Amino acid sequence: MPELPDVAYLKAYLDATSLHQTVEGVEFEDARILEGLSVPEFREALMGRALASSRRYGKYLFAELEPEGGWLVLHFGMSGWLKYSTSGGPPRYGRLFLRLASGSTLTYLSRRKLGMVGLVDKPERLIAQRRLGPDALELDLAGFRNLLRGRRGTVKSLLMDQRRIAGIGNIYSDEVLFQARIHPLAVADSLGAGEGRRLFSQLRRVLWMAAERKADPGRFPRTWLTLRRRPGARCPRSNGKIERLKISGRSAYLCPACQPER
Ligand SMILES: [Zn+2]
């Protein structure tokens, strides 16, 4: 499921492949991903325009349309991705195809039908509409401490709450908590000053490193939990066995030896 590091990678991918090319065709394989406007309206807004720049915020990717402005919005849901292709048939699970001036196609694909494509006049509009919290990589330590203060819920659900902090989902909240050695069910407000600082610094470290490594788990350090998300796997620190917990219907993974319950 695309989280901040994945979307950071997709932004770099979009920038490297598709910027400054005029859109010459817009085709949907499945228009259910389109939100807030009709297919003809969407097509009209994109045709003859170029993707001039891009911006990531939380798990959202925006691409500015020129001339006449407006921004294309992409959200990748559970399994969305981008594929730029210069030849061959359409990629599997393609939902939206943008035909570009070079003859190439930028495809939004999604194995499961979740995710969203839309248009906004500016990214701030969508950020306000969805009431997104600060982007996880733009938050400072003081802001992070404010988030924890007074929160009676678990630290795991706080990290995943897009209205508190934008960009983190199930996989990276597990990794951040494992690296910080904090149990996912710890009450957010109960973390001490040292734990709060540790959680904040691991949050930045994990997200930066993952983005730098193209969000590809094959390139992650061997000391990361993400490579061992199965019950009974050996802890990468070799001091316990990985356990699975169900938290709000999602599977969370942790090492009870590294992340003791308090
Ligand atoms: Zn461990």
CSV table of C-alpha atoms and ligand atoms in Angstrom, one decimal:
chain,number,residue,atom,x,y,z
A,1,MET,CA,0.0,0.0,0.0
A,2,PRO,CA,1.6,3.2,-1.1
A,3,GLU,CA,2.7,5.3,1.8
A,4,LEU,CA,4.9,8.4,2.0
A,5,PRO,CA,8.2,6.7,0.7
A,6,ASP,CA,6.3,5.0,-2.1
A,7,VAL,CA,4.7,8.3,-3.2
A,8,ALA,CA,8.0,10.1,-2.9
A,9,TYR,CA,9.4,7.5,-5.3
A,10,LEU,CA,6.4,7.9,-7.7
A,11,LYS,CA,6.9,11.6,-7.7
A,12,ALA,CA,10.5,11.2,-8.7
A,13,TYR,CA,9.3,8.7,-11.4
A,14,LEU,CA,6.7,11.1,-12.7
A,15,ASP,CA,9.3,13.9,-12.8
A,16,ALA,CA,11.8,11.8,-14.7
A,17,THR,CA,9.4,10.4,-17.3
A,18,SER,CA,6.4,12.6,-17.9
A,19,LEU,CA,7.0,16.3,-17.1
A,20,HIS,CA,6.6,18.9,-19.8
A,21,GLN,CA,4.9,16.6,-22.2
A,22,THR,CA,1.5,17.6,-23.6
A,23,VAL,CA,-1.4,15.2,-22.9
A,24,GLU,CA,-2.9,14.1,-26.2
A,25,GLY,CA,-5.2,11.5,-25.0
A,26,VAL,CA,-7.1,10.5,-21.9
A,27,GLU,CA,-8.6,7.0,-21.6
A,28,PHE,CA,-10.2,5.3,-18.7
A,29,GLU,CA,-10.4,1.5,-18.3
A,30,ASP,CA,-12.3,2.1,-15.1
A,31,ALA,CA,-13.7,5.5,-14.4
A,32,ARG,CA,-14.8,4.6,-10.9
A,33,ILE,CA,-11.4,6.0,-9.7
A,34,LEU,CA,-12.4,9.4,-10.9
A,35,GLU,CA,-13.8,11.6,-8.1
A,36,GLY,CA,-15.6,15.0,-8.2
A,37,LEU,CA,-16.1,15.4,-12.0
A,38,SER,CA,-17.2,13.5,-15.1
A,39,VAL,CA,-15.0,11.8,-17.6
A,40,PRO,CA,-15.6,14.5,-20.3
A,41,GLU,CA,-14.8,17.3,-17.8
A,42,PHE,CA,-11.6,15.5,-16.7
A,43,ARG,CA,-10.6,14.9,-20.3
A,44,GLU,CA,-11.3,18.5,-21.2
A,45,ALA,CA,-9.1,19.7,-18.3
A,46,LEU,CA,-6.2,17.6,-19.3
A,47,MET,CA,-6.2,17.6,-23.1
A,48,GLY,CA,-3.6,19.9,-24.6
A,49,ARG,CA,-2.1,20.6,-21.2
A,50,ALA,CA,1.3,19.6,-19.9
A,51,LEU,CA,2.3,18.3,-16.5
A,52,ALA,CA,4.5,21.2,-15.5
A,53,SER,CA,5.6,20.3,-12.0
A,54,SER,CA,4.7,17.9,-9.2
A,55,ARG,CA,4.2,17.9,-5.5
A,56,ARG,CA,3.8,15.3,-2.8
A,57,TYR,CA,1.8,15.8,0.4
A,58,GLY,CA,1.3,12.8,2.7
A,59,LYS,CA,0.2,10.0,0.5
A,60,TYR,CA,-1.1,12.3,-2.3
A,61,LEU,CA,0.7,13.2,-5.5
A,62,PHE,CA,-0.2,16.4,-7.4
A,63,ALA,CA,0.8,17.4,-10.9
A,64,GLU,CA,0.3,21.0,-12.1
A,65,LEU,CA,-1.4,21.5,-15.4
A,66,GLU,CA,-0.2,24.1,-17.8
A,67,PRO,CA,-1.4,26.3,-19.3
A,68,GLU,CA,-4.4,27.5,-17.3
A,69,GLY,CA,-3.4,25.9,-14.1
A,70,GLY,CA,-5.2,23.4,-11.9
A,71,TRP,CA,-3.6,20.3,-10.5
A,72,LEU,CA,-4.2,16.6,-11.2
A,73,VAL,CA,-4.5,14.7,-8.0
A,74,LEU,CA,-3.4,11.1,-7.6
A,75,HIS,CA,-4.1,8.9,-4.5
A,76,PHE,CA,-2.9,5.3,-4.7
A,77,GLY,CA,-5.3,3.6,-2.3
A,78,MET,CA,-4.3,0.1,-1.4
A,79,SER,CA,-2.4,-0.9,-4.6
A,80,GLY,CA,-2.2,2.0,-7.0
A,81,TRP,CA,1.0,2.7,-9.0
A,82,LEU,CA,2.3,4.5,-12.1
A,83,LYS,CA,3.8,3.0,-15.2
A,84,TYR,CA,5.4,4.9,-18.0
A,85,SER,CA,5.6,2.9,-21.2
A,86,THR,CA,7.0,3.8,-24.6
A,87,SER,CA,5.8,0.7,-26.4
A,88,GLY,CA,3.9,-2.5,-26.0
A,89,GLY,CA,0.4,-3.3,-24.9
A,90,PRO,CA,-1.3,-1.6,-21.9
A,91,PRO,CA,0.1,-2.5,-18.5
A,92,ARG,CA,-2.0,-5.0,-16.5
A,93,TYR,CA,-4.6,-3.4,-14.1
A,94,GLY,CA,-4.4,-0.1,-16.0
A,95,ARG,CA,-7.3,2.2,-14.9
A,96,LEU,CA,-6.3,5.5,-16.6
A,97,PHE,CA,-4.1,6.1,-19.5
A,98,LEU,CA,-2.6,9.5,-20.4
A,99,ARG,CA,-1.2,9.5,-23.9
A,100,LEU,CA,1.7,11.9,-24.1
A,101,ALA,CA,3.2,13.9,-26.9
A,102,SER,CA,6.3,11.7,-27.2
A,103,GLY,CA,4.0,8.7,-28.0
A,104,SER,CA,4.5,7.3,-24.6
A,105,THR,CA,1.8,6.5,-22.1
A,106,LEU,CA,1.6,7.3,-18.4
A,107,THR,CA,-0.7,4.7,-16.8
A,108,TYR,CA,-2.3,4.8,-13.4
A,109,LEU,CA,-2.7,1.2,-12.4
A,110,SER,CA,-4.4,-0.5,-9.5
A,111,ARG,CA,-4.8,-4.2,-8.8
A,112,ARG,CA,-7.7,-3.5,-6.5
A,113,LYS,CA,-10.2,-0.8,-7.3
A,114,LEU,CA,-9.3,1.6,-4.6
A,115,GLY,CA,-7.5,4.8,-5.1
A,116,MET,CA,-8.5,8.1,-6.6
A,117,VAL,CA,-7.9,10.5,-9.4
A,118,GLY,CA,-9.3,14.0,-9.5
A,119,LEU,CA,-8.6,17.7,-10.1
A,120,VAL,CA,-8.2,20.6,-7.8
A,121,ASP,CA,-7.4,24.3,-8.4
A,122,LYS,CA,-4.5,24.0,-5.9
A,123,PRO,CA,-3.1,21.3,-3.6
A,124,GLU,CA,-4.0,23.3,-0.4
A,125,ARG,CA,-7.7,23.0,-1.3
A,126,LEU,CA,-7.5,19.2,-1.1
A,127,ILE,CA,-5.3,19.3,2.0
A,128,ALA,CA,-8.0,21.4,3.7
A,129,GLN,CA,-11.0,19.4,2.4
A,130,ARG,CA,-9.5,16.1,3.6
A,131,ARG,CA,-8.3,17.9,6.8
A,132,LEU,CA,-4.9,16.3,6.4
A,133,GLY,CA,-2.4,16.9,9.2
A,134,PRO,CA,1.2,18.1,8.6
A,135,ASP,CA,3.2,16.0,6.2
A,136,ALA,CA,5.2,13.5,8.2
A,137,LEU,CA,8.5,14.9,6.9
A,138,GLU,CA,7.6,18.5,7.5
A,139,LEU,CA,6.8,18.1,11.2
A,140,ASP,CA,9.4,19.2,13.7
A,141,LEU,CA,10.0,17.7,17.2
A,142,ALA,CA,7.9,20.3,19.0
A,143,GLY,CA,5.0,19.7,16.6
A,144,PHE,CA,5.4,15.9,17.1
A,145,ARG,CA,5.3,16.3,20.9
A,146,ASN,CA,2.1,18.3,20.5
A,147,LEU,CA,0.5,15.5,18.6
A,148,LEU,CA,1.3,13.0,21.4
A,149,ARG,CA,0.1,15.3,24.2
A,150,GLY,CA,-3.3,14.4,25.5
A,151,ARG,CA,-3.9,11.5,23.1
A,152,ARG,CA,-5.5,8.6,24.8
A,153,GLY,CA,-5.4,6.3,21.7
A,154,THR,CA,-2.6,4.0,20.8
A,155,VAL,CA,0.6,5.4,19.3
A,156,LYS,CA,0.1,3.0,16.3
A,157,SER,CA,-3.3,4.5,15.4
A,158,LEU,CA,-2.1,8.0,15.9
A,159,LEU,CA,0.8,7.5,13.5
A,160,MET,CA,-1.7,6.2,10.9
A,161,ASP,CA,-4.3,9.0,11.4
A,162,GLN,CA,-3.9,11.2,8.3
A,163,ARG,CA,-5.7,14.0,10.0
A,164,ARG,CA,-2.9,14.1,12.7
A,165,ILE,CA,0.1,13.4,10.5
A,166,ALA,CA,0.0,12.7,6.8
A,167,GLY,CA,1.9,10.0,5.0
A,168,ILE,CA,2.2,7.0,7.3
A,169,GLY,CA,0.2,3.8,6.9
A,170,ASN,CA,0.3,0.3,8.3
A,171,ILE,CA,3.7,-0.9,7.1
A,172,TYR,CA,5.8,2.2,8.0
A,173,SER,CA,4.1,2.7,11.4
A,174,ASP,CA,5.2,-0.8,12.3
A,175,GLU,CA,8.7,-0.1,11.1
A,176,VAL,CA,9.0,3.2,12.9
A,177,LEU,CA,7.7,1.6,16.1
A,178,PHE,CA,10.1,-1.3,15.8
A,179,GLN,CA,13.1,0.9,15.2
A,180,ALA,CA,12.1,3.1,18.2
A,181,ARG,CA,11.4,0.0,20.3
A,182,ILE,CA,8.0,1.1,21.3
A,183,HIS,CA,4.9,-1.2,21.5
A,184,PRO,CA,2.2,-0.3,19.0
A,185,LEU,CA,-0.5,-0.4,21.6
A,186,ALA,CA,1.3,2.1,23.9
A,187,VAL,CA,-0.9,5.0,24.7
A,188,ALA,CA,0.4,8.1,22.8
A,189,ASP,CA,0.2,10.4,25.8
A,190,SER,CA,2.0,8.0,28.0
A,191,LEU,CA,5.3,8.2,26.1
A,192,GLY,CA,8.1,9.8,28.1
A,193,ALA,CA,10.2,12.7,26.7
A,194,GLY,CA,13.0,10.3,25.6
A,195,GLU,CA,10.6,7.9,23.9
A,196,GLY,CA,8.9,10.8,22.1
A,197,ARG,CA,12.3,12.0,20.8
A,198,ARG,CA,13.3,8.5,19.8
A,199,LEU,CA,10.0,7.9,18.0
A,200,PHE,CA,10.3,11.2,16.1
A,201,SER,CA,13.9,10.6,15.0
A,202,GLN,CA,13.1,7.1,13.9
A,203,LEU,CA,10.1,8.3,12.0
A,204,ARG,CA,12.3,10.7,10.0
A,205,ARG,CA,15.0,8.2,9.5
A,206,VAL,CA,12.8,5.4,8.3
A,207,LEU,CA,10.8,7.5,5.9
A,208,TRP,CA,13.9,9.2,4.4
A,209,MET,CA,15.8,6.0,4.1
A,210,ALA,CA,12.9,4.1,2.5
A,211,ALA,CA,12.3,6.9,0.1
A,212,GLU,CA,16.0,7.0,-0.8
A,213,ARG,CA,15.9,3.3,-1.5
A,214,LYS,CA,12.9,3.7,-3.9
A,215,ALA,CA,10.5,2.2,-1.3
A,216,ASP,CA,11.9,-1.2,-2.4
A,217,PRO,CA,12.1,-3.6,0.6
A,218,GLY,CA,14.8,-5.5,-1.2
A,219,ARG,CA,17.0,-2.5,-0.7
A,220,PHE,CA,16.1,-2.0,3.0
A,221,PRO,CA,18.7,-2.7,5.8
A,222,ARG,CA,18.6,-6.2,7.1
A,223,THR,CA,17.8,-4.8,10.5
A,224,TRP,CA,14.3,-3.7,9.3
A,225,LEU,CA,11.1,-5.4,10.3
A,226,THR,CA,9.5,-4.8,6.9
A,227,LEU,CA,11.3,-7.8,5.4
A,228,ARG,CA,10.0,-10.1,8.1
A,229,ARG,CA,6.3,-9.4,8.3
A,230,ARG,CA,5.1,-12.9,9.2
A,231,PRO,CA,4.3,-14.4,12.6
A,232,GLY,CA,7.1,-16.5,14.0
A,233,ALA,CA,9.8,-14.9,11.8
A,234,ARG,CA,13.1,-14.2,13.6
A,235,CYS,CA,13.5,-10.7,14.9
A,236,PRO,CA,16.2,-8.9,12.8
A,237,ARG,CA,17.9,-8.2,16.1
A,238,SER,CA,17.9,-12.0,16.9
A,239,ASN,CA,16.3,-11.6,20.2
A,240,GLY,CA,12.7,-12.8,19.7
A,241,LYS,CA,10.0,-13.9,17.3
A,242,ILE,CA,7.8,-11.6,15.3
A,243,GLU,CA,4.2,-11.5,16.4
A,244,ARG,CA,1.1,-10.3,14.6
A,245,LEU,CA,-1.6,-8.2,16.3
A,246,LYS,CA,-4.9,-7.2,14.8
A,247,ILE,CA,-5.4,-3.4,15.3
A,248,SER,CA,-8.4,-1.8,13.8
A,249,GLY,CA,-8.8,-4.6,11.3
A,250,ARG,CA,-5.2,-4.4,10.1
A,251,SER,CA,-2.3,-6.7,10.9
A,252,ALA,CA,0.4,-5.1,12.9
A,253,TYR,CA,3.8,-6.8,13.3
A,254,LEU,CA,6.1,-6.3,16.3
A,255,CYS,CA,8.9,-8.0,18.3
A,256,PRO,CA,7.6,-8.4,21.9
A,257,ALA,CA,11.2,-8.6,23.1
A,258,CYS,CA,12.3,-5.4,21.5
A,259,GLN,CA,9.0,-3.6,22.0
A,260,PRO,CA,7.8,-4.7,25.5
A,261,GLU,CA,4.2,-3.9,26.5
A,262,ARG,CA,4.0,-1.5,29.4
B,1,ZN,ZN,13.4,-8.2,18.7
